[in-house]
Amino acid sequence: MPTAHPSGWAHADGALRANRPGGPHWLREPRDPDALVPSLWPRTATKDDGVLSVGGVPLPELVREHGSPAYVLDEADFRARASAFRDAFASYDVYYAGKAFLCTTVVRWLAEEGLSLDVCSGGELAVAERAGFPMERVGFHGNNKTVAELERAVGLGVGRVIVDSFHEIERLAELTRPLVEEGSRGPARGPVGVMVRVTAGVEAHTHEYIATAHEDQKFGFSIASGDALEAVRRVHAAPGLELLGLHSHIGSQIFDTSGFEVAARRVLALHATVREAIGVEMPEIDLGGGFGIAYTTQDDPSEPAQLASEVTSIVEHECRALGITVPRLSIEPGRAIVGPAMCTVYEVGTVKEVALDGGVVRTYVSVDGGMSDNIRTALYDADYSATIASRPSGAEPALSRVVGKHCEAGDIVVKDEFLPGDVRPGDLVAVPGTGAYCRSMASNYNHALRPPVIGVRDGKTYTVLRRETEADLFATDVGVS
Ligand SMILES: Cc1ncc(COP(=O)(O)O)c(C=O)c1O
């Protein structure tokens, strides 16, 4: 099974030269290191005379107004990807996975685009509440929800709680008993909808998946051990809980639906067993998220319509084989909606040429952010791309590494990229595909101030999340008043 291949524009004649020593096997030297690779960028991104614009806003202008570094969020792109999932999966419920990136503006867009929302903490639930999101369209995840979080979710009337342990089922059953015994408590009425998160023994990533009988991980109830069936029994037996169905999430950055096929087979087999053994026809199945995006030219993701047709035919085929009706389906894409809708713009501070073995030179380009605004490179060994955003260059491509300003050798933003050989202090560098798991995983390491998220649309900018200030840092440091 291939794990990497050049794709999209990279197939174009003459776009690429050979690989170069020092770079990874998939990275080809471009004829023009200044050119934009459209599949990596927000849909409104253009490059004119070397200047990158998103949403009709030239990034040098954006930086003059809002400073650097900044996350740039293309509203039109976000809405287009959200509605593409909604339309392609029209017979499903599409839950946007808030862990990818969440703020009140995005929650408002989701409400307007008709998506549902998956949250996995009290904090994410608070954002949904603050933005006035319809609570019946919220799914509440988490392997260790506190009693206070469960009480809040029940009180707000969330549409479903995805239970993840026997302890949680016990707590939730206890908490919800008065809802049915006494008729009402707070805004919630009647039983609370529950899905049982199961582990199907499939771990999927990019083009590969591993299918095992057991899973050594903290999430879910194992189907193979019988825990999942027991969890379903307990939820069904609790008067305050309404058993909605099974939930399975198999991994991240997946391009190939074969992992979903194995998982769907196992989850649907359990669904059929529940009907036989307990006599309950559960109405729903959630297949989770994990649909991949293009971070570099080696990634070649499918469009939502293709994913929908493949996933649906897998489920229909399995249901036919089991002789059961197709349950209502839901999915939880996060990365595939917000990932490509954002890029990060940085300013170059220093440039250093480092000689590697064999006469290879790597250009280290230090920018004014780093692992505090994008931890994925350090945490997951993730690959990213980059381009100069502020000027044209006719210089020869140089094998480059974009690094941050943190006190850590692993503080790398883009491991390998060809940037023009004349990259210099003051240049703006933009990194695409930073919408998912970057701002949401950002930290204050080295007391860095987290960058703002700047929305762009029709040639205008607006602040979605403002830049942090030192006052924000000191708000929690109560040592000296
Ligand atoms: C249960 C669940 N659903 C959905 C997602 C979203 O995944 P992605 O952003 O890769 O689509 C995740 C990610 O970890 C998850 O754990």
Coordinates of C-alpha atoms and ligand atoms in Angstrom, one line a residue:
M1 CA 0.0 0.0 0.0
P2 CA 1.6 3.3 -1.0
T3 CA 1.9 5.9 1.8
A4 CA 3.0 8.8 -0.3
H5 CA 3.0 9.9 -3.8
P6 CA 3.2 13.2 -5.7
S7 CA -0.3 14.3 -6.6
G8 CA -2.4 17.1 -8.1
W9 CA -0.2 19.8 -9.7
A10 CA 2.8 17.7 -9.2
H11 CA 1.7 15.5 -12.1
A12 CA 1.9 18.5 -14.4
D13 CA 4.6 18.3 -17.0
G14 CA 7.6 20.4 -16.1
A15 CA 6.3 21.5 -12.7
L16 CA 8.9 19.5 -10.9
R17 CA 12.5 18.5 -11.1
A18 CA 14.1 15.5 -9.5
N19 CA 14.3 14.9 -5.8
R20 CA 17.3 16.4 -4.0
P21 CA 19.7 14.8 -1.4
G22 CA 18.7 16.0 2.1
G23 CA 15.0 16.2 1.3
P24 CA 12.4 13.5 1.9
H25 CA 11.6 11.1 -1.0
W26 CA 8.3 12.7 -1.9
L27 CA 9.6 16.3 -2.1
R28 CA 10.4 17.4 -5.6
E29 CA 12.3 20.5 -6.5
P30 CA 9.8 22.9 -8.2
R31 CA 10.7 24.8 -11.4
D32 CA 9.2 27.8 -9.7
P33 CA 9.4 27.9 -5.9
D34 CA 7.2 31.0 -5.9
A35 CA 4.2 29.2 -7.5
L36 CA 1.1 28.4 -5.4
V37 CA 0.0 24.8 -5.2
P38 CA -3.8 25.4 -5.2
S39 CA -4.8 22.1 -3.5
L40 CA -3.0 23.1 -0.4
W41 CA -4.5 26.6 0.1
P42 CA -7.9 28.2 1.0
R43 CA -10.0 28.4 -2.2
T44 CA -9.8 32.1 -2.5
A45 CA -6.0 32.2 -2.3
T46 CA -4.2 33.8 -5.2
K47 CA -0.6 34.9 -5.8
D48 CA 0.0 38.0 -7.8
D49 CA 3.5 39.3 -8.4
G50 CA 4.7 37.1 -5.5
V51 CA 2.1 38.6 -3.0
L52 CA -0.3 36.0 -1.5
S53 CA -3.9 37.1 -1.0
V54 CA -6.6 35.2 0.8
G55 CA -10.3 36.3 0.7
G56 CA -9.2 39.2 -1.5
V57 CA -6.8 40.5 1.2
P58 CA -3.1 40.7 0.4
L59 CA -1.3 39.2 3.4
P60 CA 1.3 42.0 3.7
E61 CA -1.7 44.3 4.3
L62 CA -3.2 42.0 6.8
V63 CA 0.0 41.9 8.7
R64 CA 0.3 45.7 8.7
E65 CA -3.1 45.9 10.2
H66 CA -3.1 42.9 12.6
G67 CA 0.6 42.0 13.2
S68 CA 2.5 38.8 12.8
P69 CA 2.2 35.9 13.2
A70 CA -1.5 35.5 12.5
Y71 CA -3.8 32.7 11.5
V72 CA -5.9 33.7 8.5
L73 CA -9.3 32.1 8.2
D74 CA -11.1 32.2 4.8
E75 CA -14.8 32.4 5.7
A76 CA -16.0 31.4 2.2
D77 CA -13.7 28.4 2.2
F78 CA -14.9 27.2 5.6
R79 CA -18.6 27.6 4.6
A80 CA -18.0 25.9 1.3
R81 CA -16.4 22.9 2.9
A82 CA -19.0 22.7 5.6
S83 CA -21.9 22.9 3.1
A84 CA -20.1 20.4 0.7
F85 CA -20.1 17.8 3.6
R86 CA -23.7 18.7 4.4
D87 CA -24.9 18.2 0.8
A88 CA -22.8 15.2 0.0
F89 CA -23.9 13.4 3.2
A90 CA -27.5 14.8 2.9
S91 CA -29.1 11.7 4.4
Y92 CA -26.6 11.8 7.4
D93 CA -26.2 14.1 10.4
V94 CA -22.9 15.9 9.9
Y95 CA -21.3 16.8 13.3
Y96 CA -18.4 19.3 12.9
A97 CA -15.6 18.1 15.4
G98 CA -15.0 21.2 17.5
K99 CA -11.7 19.9 18.7
A100 CA -10.2 20.8 15.3
F101 CA -10.9 24.5 15.9
L102 CA -13.7 26.1 17.8
C103 CA -14.8 29.7 18.6
T104 CA -18.1 31.5 18.7
T105 CA -17.8 32.8 15.1
V106 CA -17.3 29.3 13.7
V107 CA -20.2 27.9 15.8
R108 CA -22.4 30.6 14.3
W109 CA -21.4 29.6 10.8
L110 CA -22.1 26.0 11.6
A111 CA -25.6 26.9 12.8
E112 CA -26.2 28.9 9.6
E113 CA -24.9 26.1 7.4
G114 CA -27.1 23.5 9.1
L115 CA -24.4 21.3 10.6
S116 CA -24.4 19.7 14.0
L117 CA -21.6 20.0 16.5
D118 CA -19.4 17.5 18.4
V119 CA -17.8 18.9 21.6
C120 CA -15.5 17.0 23.9
S121 CA -15.1 19.1 27.0
G122 CA -16.9 21.5 29.3
G123 CA -15.0 24.3 27.6
E124 CA -16.1 23.4 24.1
L125 CA -19.7 23.0 25.4
A126 CA -19.4 26.5 26.9
V127 CA -18.4 27.9 23.5
A128 CA -21.5 26.3 21.9
E129 CA -23.7 27.7 24.7
R130 CA -22.2 31.1 24.4
A131 CA -22.8 31.2 20.7
G132 CA -26.4 30.1 21.2
F133 CA -26.0 26.9 19.2
P134 CA -29.1 24.6 19.2
M135 CA -28.3 22.1 22.0
E136 CA -30.3 19.3 20.4
R137 CA -27.7 19.3 17.6
V138 CA -24.8 18.9 20.0
G139 CA -23.0 15.6 20.7
F140 CA -20.9 15.5 23.9
H141 CA -17.8 13.3 23.8
G142 CA -15.0 12.5 26.2
N143 CA -13.5 9.5 28.0
N144 CA -13.5 11.2 31.4
K145 CA -16.3 13.7 31.6
T146 CA -16.7 15.0 35.1
V147 CA -20.1 14.9 36.9
A148 CA -20.3 18.7 36.7
E149 CA -19.7 18.5 32.9
L150 CA -22.4 15.8 32.6
E151 CA -24.8 17.8 34.7
R152 CA -24.2 20.8 32.5
A153 CA -24.7 18.9 29.3
V154 CA -27.9 17.3 30.6
G155 CA -29.2 20.6 32.0
L156 CA -28.5 22.3 28.6
G157 CA -30.4 19.5 26.8
V158 CA -27.6 18.3 24.5
G159 CA -28.9 15.9 21.8
R160 CA -26.6 13.1 22.7
V161 CA -23.9 12.0 25.1
I162 CA -21.4 9.6 23.7
V163 CA -20.6 7.4 26.6
D164 CA -17.1 5.9 26.9
S165 CA -16.9 3.9 30.2
F166 CA -19.0 1.9 32.6
H167 CA -18.3 4.6 35.3
E168 CA -19.8 7.2 33.0
I169 CA -22.9 5.1 32.3
E170 CA -23.5 4.7 36.0
R171 CA -23.0 8.4 36.7
L172 CA -25.3 9.4 33.8
A173 CA -27.9 6.9 34.7
E174 CA -28.0 8.3 38.3
L175 CA -28.0 11.8 37.1
T176 CA -30.9 11.3 34.6
R177 CA -33.2 9.1 36.7
P178 CA -35.1 12.2 38.1
L179 CA -35.7 13.4 34.5
V180 CA -38.1 10.6 33.9
E181 CA -39.3 10.0 37.5
E182 CA -40.2 13.5 38.2
G183 CA -40.9 14.6 34.6
S184 CA -38.5 17.5 34.3
R185 CA -35.4 19.2 35.6
G186 CA -34.1 22.3 34.0
P187 CA -34.5 22.7 30.3
A188 CA -34.1 18.9 29.6
R189 CA -37.2 16.8 29.4
G190 CA -37.4 13.0 29.3
P191 CA -34.5 10.6 28.8
V192 CA -31.1 11.8 27.5
G193 CA -30.0 10.4 24.1
V194 CA -26.9 8.2 24.4
M195 CA -24.5 6.7 21.9
V196 CA -22.1 4.0 23.0
R197 CA -18.5 4.5 21.7
V198 CA -17.1 1.3 20.6
T199 CA -13.6 0.2 19.5
A200 CA -13.8 -1.8 16.4
G201 CA -10.2 -3.0 16.4
V202 CA -9.3 -0.8 13.4
E203 CA -6.7 1.9 13.5
A204 CA -6.5 3.9 10.3
H205 CA -4.1 6.6 9.2
T206 CA -3.6 7.9 5.7
H207 CA -3.4 4.9 3.3
E208 CA -2.9 2.3 5.9
Y209 CA -5.1 0.7 8.5
I210 CA -4.4 -2.0 11.0
A211 CA -7.2 -4.4 11.9
T212 CA -6.8 -6.3 15.2
A213 CA -9.1 -8.1 17.5
H214 CA -8.2 -5.8 20.4
E215 CA -7.3 -2.2 20.8
D216 CA -4.8 -0.9 23.3
Q217 CA -6.2 2.6 23.8
K218 CA -8.2 4.6 26.3
F219 CA -11.3 5.3 24.1
G220 CA -14.4 3.3 23.8
F221 CA -15.8 -0.2 24.7
S222 CA -14.1 -3.1 22.9
I223 CA -16.5 -5.1 20.6
A224 CA -14.2 -8.1 20.7
S225 CA -14.2 -8.4 24.5
G226 CA -17.9 -8.1 24.9
D227 CA -17.7 -4.8 26.8
A228 CA -19.5 -3.0 24.0
L229 CA -22.6 -5.3 24.2
E230 CA -22.6 -5.0 28.0
A231 CA -22.5 -1.2 27.7
V232 CA -25.4 -1.3 25.4
R233 CA -27.4 -3.5 27.9
R234 CA -26.7 -1.0 30.7
V235 CA -27.7 2.0 28.7
H236 CA -30.8 0.3 27.6
A237 CA -31.7 -0.7 31.2
A238 CA -31.4 2.9 32.5
P239 CA -34.7 4.7 32.5
G240 CA -33.2 8.1 32.1
L241 CA -31.2 7.1 29.0
E242 CA -32.4 6.6 25.5
L243 CA -30.2 4.3 23.5
L244 CA -29.6 5.9 20.2
G245 CA -26.9 3.6 18.8
L246 CA -23.2 2.9 18.3
H247 CA -20.3 5.3 17.7
S248 CA -17.0 4.4 16.1
H249 CA -14.0 6.7 15.3
I250 CA -11.1 4.9 13.6
G251 CA -8.3 7.5 13.2
S252 CA -7.2 10.6 11.5
Q253 CA -5.9 11.9 8.1
I254 CA -7.4 9.0 6.3
F255 CA -7.5 8.9 2.5
D256 CA -8.6 5.4 2.0
T257 CA -12.1 4.1 3.0
S258 CA -11.0 0.4 3.5
G259 CA -10.5 1.1 7.2
F260 CA -14.1 2.3 7.4
E261 CA -15.2 -0.9 5.6
V262 CA -13.7 -3.1 8.3
A263 CA -15.0 -0.9 11.1
A264 CA -18.5 -0.7 9.6
R265 CA -18.6 -4.5 9.2
R266 CA -17.8 -5.0 12.9
V267 CA -20.0 -2.2 14.2
L268 CA -23.0 -3.3 12.1
A269 CA -22.5 -6.9 13.3
L270 CA -22.8 -5.6 16.9
H271 CA -25.8 -3.6 15.8
A272 CA -27.4 -6.8 14.6
T273 CA -26.4 -8.7 17.7
V274 CA -28.1 -6.1 19.9
R275 CA -31.3 -6.6 17.9
E276 CA -31.1 -10.4 18.5
A277 CA -29.8 -10.5 22.0
I278 CA -31.6 -7.5 23.6
G279 CA -34.5 -7.1 21.1
V280 CA -33.7 -3.5 20.5
E281 CA -33.4 -1.9 17.0
M282 CA -31.0 1.0 17.6
P283 CA -31.8 3.9 15.2
E284 CA -28.3 5.3 14.5
I285 CA -24.7 4.7 13.9
D286 CA -21.9 7.3 13.9
L287 CA -18.8 6.5 11.9
G288 CA -16.7 9.3 13.4
G289 CA -14.3 11.6 11.5
G290 CA -10.8 11.4 10.2
F291 CA -11.1 12.4 6.5
G292 CA -7.7 13.5 5.3
I293 CA -6.6 16.8 3.7
A294 CA -3.6 17.9 1.6
Y295 CA -0.8 19.3 3.7
T296 CA 1.8 18.7 1.0
T297 CA 2.0 17.6 -2.6
Q298 CA 2.1 13.9 -1.4
D299 CA -1.5 14.1 -0.2
D300 CA -4.4 13.5 -2.5
P301 CA -7.7 13.6 -0.5
S302 CA -11.1 12.7 -2.0
E303 CA -14.0 15.1 -2.3
P304 CA -16.9 14.7 0.1
A305 CA -19.2 13.4 -2.6
Q306 CA -16.8 10.5 -3.3
L307 CA -16.4 9.8 0.4
A308 CA -20.2 9.8 0.8
S309 CA -20.8 7.4 -2.0
E310 CA -18.0 5.0 -0.8
V311 CA -19.0 5.0 2.8
T312 CA -22.7 4.7 2.1
S313 CA -22.2 1.8 -0.3
I314 CA -20.0 0.1 2.3
V315 CA -22.8 0.4 5.0
E316 CA -25.6 -0.6 2.6
H317 CA -23.7 -3.6 1.5
E318 CA -23.0 -4.8 5.1
C319 CA -26.6 -4.2 6.1
R320 CA -27.8 -6.3 3.1
A321 CA -25.5 -9.0 4.1
L322 CA -26.8 -8.9 7.7
G323 CA -30.4 -8.6 6.7
I324 CA -31.0 -5.4 8.6
T325 CA -32.3 -2.0 7.7
V326 CA -29.8 0.8 7.2
P327 CA -29.7 2.9 10.4
R328 CA -29.5 6.7 10.3
L329 CA -25.9 7.6 9.9
S330 CA -23.7 10.4 11.1
I331 CA -20.1 11.5 10.7
E332 CA -17.8 13.9 12.5
P333 CA -15.4 15.7 10.2
G334 CA -13.2 18.3 11.8
R335 CA -9.9 18.6 9.9
A336 CA -11.5 18.2 6.4
I337 CA -13.7 21.3 7.0
V338 CA -11.4 23.8 8.8
G339 CA -7.9 22.5 8.0
P340 CA -7.5 23.9 4.5
A341 CA -9.6 27.0 5.4
M342 CA -6.8 28.5 7.3
C343 CA -3.2 29.4 6.8
T344 CA -0.6 31.0 9.1
V345 CA 1.5 34.0 8.2
Y346 CA 4.8 34.6 9.9
E347 CA 7.6 37.1 9.5
V348 CA 11.1 35.9 8.9
G349 CA 13.6 37.0 11.5
T350 CA 16.9 35.2 10.7
V351 CA 18.2 32.9 8.0
K352 CA 21.0 30.4 8.4
E353 CA 22.7 28.0 6.0
V354 CA 23.7 24.8 7.6
A355 CA 26.0 22.3 5.8
L356 CA 24.7 18.7 6.0
D357 CA 26.7 15.5 5.1
G358 CA 27.6 15.1 1.4
G359 CA 27.8 18.8 0.6
V360 CA 24.0 19.3 1.1
V361 CA 23.0 22.7 2.5
R362 CA 19.8 23.3 4.4
T363 CA 18.5 26.8 4.8
Y364 CA 17.0 27.4 8.3
V365 CA 14.4 30.1 8.1
S366 CA 13.4 31.3 11.6
V367 CA 10.0 32.9 12.0
D368 CA 8.2 34.8 14.8
G369 CA 6.1 31.8 15.9
G370 CA 6.7 28.1 16.1
M371 CA 5.6 25.1 18.2
S372 CA 3.4 27.3 20.4
D373 CA 1.1 28.0 17.4
N374 CA 1.6 24.7 15.5
I375 CA 2.6 21.8 17.7
R376 CA 1.7 19.2 15.0
T377 CA 5.1 19.0 13.4
A378 CA 6.8 18.2 16.7
L379 CA 4.0 16.1 18.1
Y380 CA 3.0 14.0 15.1
D381 CA 6.0 14.5 12.8
A382 CA 3.5 16.2 10.5
D383 CA 4.6 17.6 7.1
Y384 CA 3.6 21.1 6.0
S385 CA 4.3 23.3 3.1
A386 CA 5.3 27.0 2.8
T387 CA 5.6 29.9 0.4
I388 CA 6.9 33.4 0.5
A389 CA 3.9 35.6 0.8
S390 CA 5.2 39.2 0.4
R391 CA 7.3 39.5 -2.8
P392 CA 8.3 37.8 -6.0
S393 CA 11.6 36.1 -6.4
G394 CA 13.5 34.7 -9.3
A395 CA 16.1 32.9 -7.1
E396 CA 16.9 29.2 -7.4
P397 CA 15.0 26.9 -5.0
A398 CA 16.8 26.2 -1.8
L399 CA 16.0 23.2 0.4
S400 CA 14.7 24.9 3.5
R401 CA 13.4 24.3 7.0
V402 CA 11.0 26.8 8.6
V403 CA 11.7 26.9 12.3
G404 CA 10.2 28.8 15.2
K405 CA 11.7 31.0 17.9
H406 CA 11.2 28.7 20.9
C407 CA 13.9 27.3 23.1
E408 CA 13.7 23.8 21.7
A409 CA 15.6 22.2 18.8
G410 CA 12.4 20.3 17.8
D411 CA 10.6 23.7 17.3
I412 CA 10.0 23.1 13.6
V413 CA 7.0 24.4 11.6
V414 CA 7.9 23.0 8.1
K415 CA 10.5 20.2 8.0
D416 CA 11.2 20.3 4.3
E417 CA 10.2 22.8 1.6
F418 CA 11.8 24.5 -1.3
L419 CA 11.8 28.2 -0.8
P420 CA 13.5 30.8 -3.1
G421 CA 17.2 30.9 -2.3
D422 CA 17.1 34.6 -1.5
V423 CA 14.7 34.3 1.4
R424 CA 15.6 37.0 3.9
P425 CA 14.6 38.8 7.2
G426 CA 11.4 40.8 6.8
D427 CA 9.9 38.3 4.2
L428 CA 6.5 37.0 5.1
V429 CA 6.2 33.2 5.0
A430 CA 2.7 31.5 4.8
V431 CA 2.0 27.9 5.8
P432 CA -1.2 26.4 4.5
G433 CA -3.5 23.7 6.1
T434 CA -3.2 25.1 9.7
G435 CA -6.9 25.4 10.4
A436 CA -7.1 22.1 12.3
Y437 CA -5.4 21.2 15.6
C438 CA -3.1 24.3 15.4
R439 CA -4.9 27.2 17.2
S440 CA -6.9 24.6 19.2
M441 CA -3.6 23.0 20.4
A442 CA -1.7 26.3 20.8
S443 CA 0.2 27.0 24.0
N444 CA 1.9 29.8 25.8
Y445 CA 5.3 28.0 25.8
N446 CA 8.1 30.4 26.5
H447 CA 5.3 32.8 27.4
A448 CA 4.5 33.2 23.8
L449 CA 1.3 35.2 23.1
R450 CA -1.0 33.1 21.0
P451 CA -1.6 34.7 17.6
P452 CA -5.0 36.1 16.5
V453 CA -7.3 34.4 14.1
I454 CA -8.2 36.9 11.4
G455 CA -11.2 36.3 9.2
V456 CA -11.0 37.4 5.6
R457 CA -13.9 37.8 3.2
D458 CA -14.5 39.9 0.1
G459 CA -11.4 42.0 0.6
K460 CA -12.0 42.7 4.2
T461 CA -10.5 41.5 7.5
Y462 CA -12.1 41.0 10.9
T463 CA -10.9 39.6 14.2
V464 CA -12.2 36.2 15.1
L465 CA -9.9 35.7 18.1
R466 CA -7.7 38.6 19.1
R467 CA -4.0 38.3 19.8
E468 CA -3.1 37.6 23.4
T469 CA -1.5 40.2 25.4
E470 CA 0.9 40.2 28.4
A471 CA -2.2 41.1 30.5
D472 CA -3.7 37.8 29.4
L473 CA -0.6 36.0 30.7
F474 CA -0.6 37.8 34.0
A475 CA -4.3 37.3 34.5
T476 CA -3.6 33.9 35.9
D477 CA -0.2 34.8 37.6
V478 CA -1.4 36.1 40.9
G479 CA 2.1 36.2 42.6
V480 CA 2.6 40.0 42.2
S481 CA -0.4 42.3 42.0
Ligands
LIG1 C1 -14.5 11.0 18.2 C2 -13.9 11.9 17.2 N1 -14.7 12.3 16.2 C3 -14.2 13.2 15.3 C4 -12.9 13.5 15.3 C5 -12.4 14.5 14.2 O1 -11.4 13.9 13.4 P1 -10.9 14.8 12.2 O2 -10.6 16.2 12.6 O3 -9.6 14.1 11.8 O4 -11.9 14.7 11.1 C6 -12.0 13.0 16.3 C7 -10.6 13.4 16.3 O5 -9.8 13.0 17.1 C8 -12.5 12.2 17.3 O6 -11.8 11.7 18.3

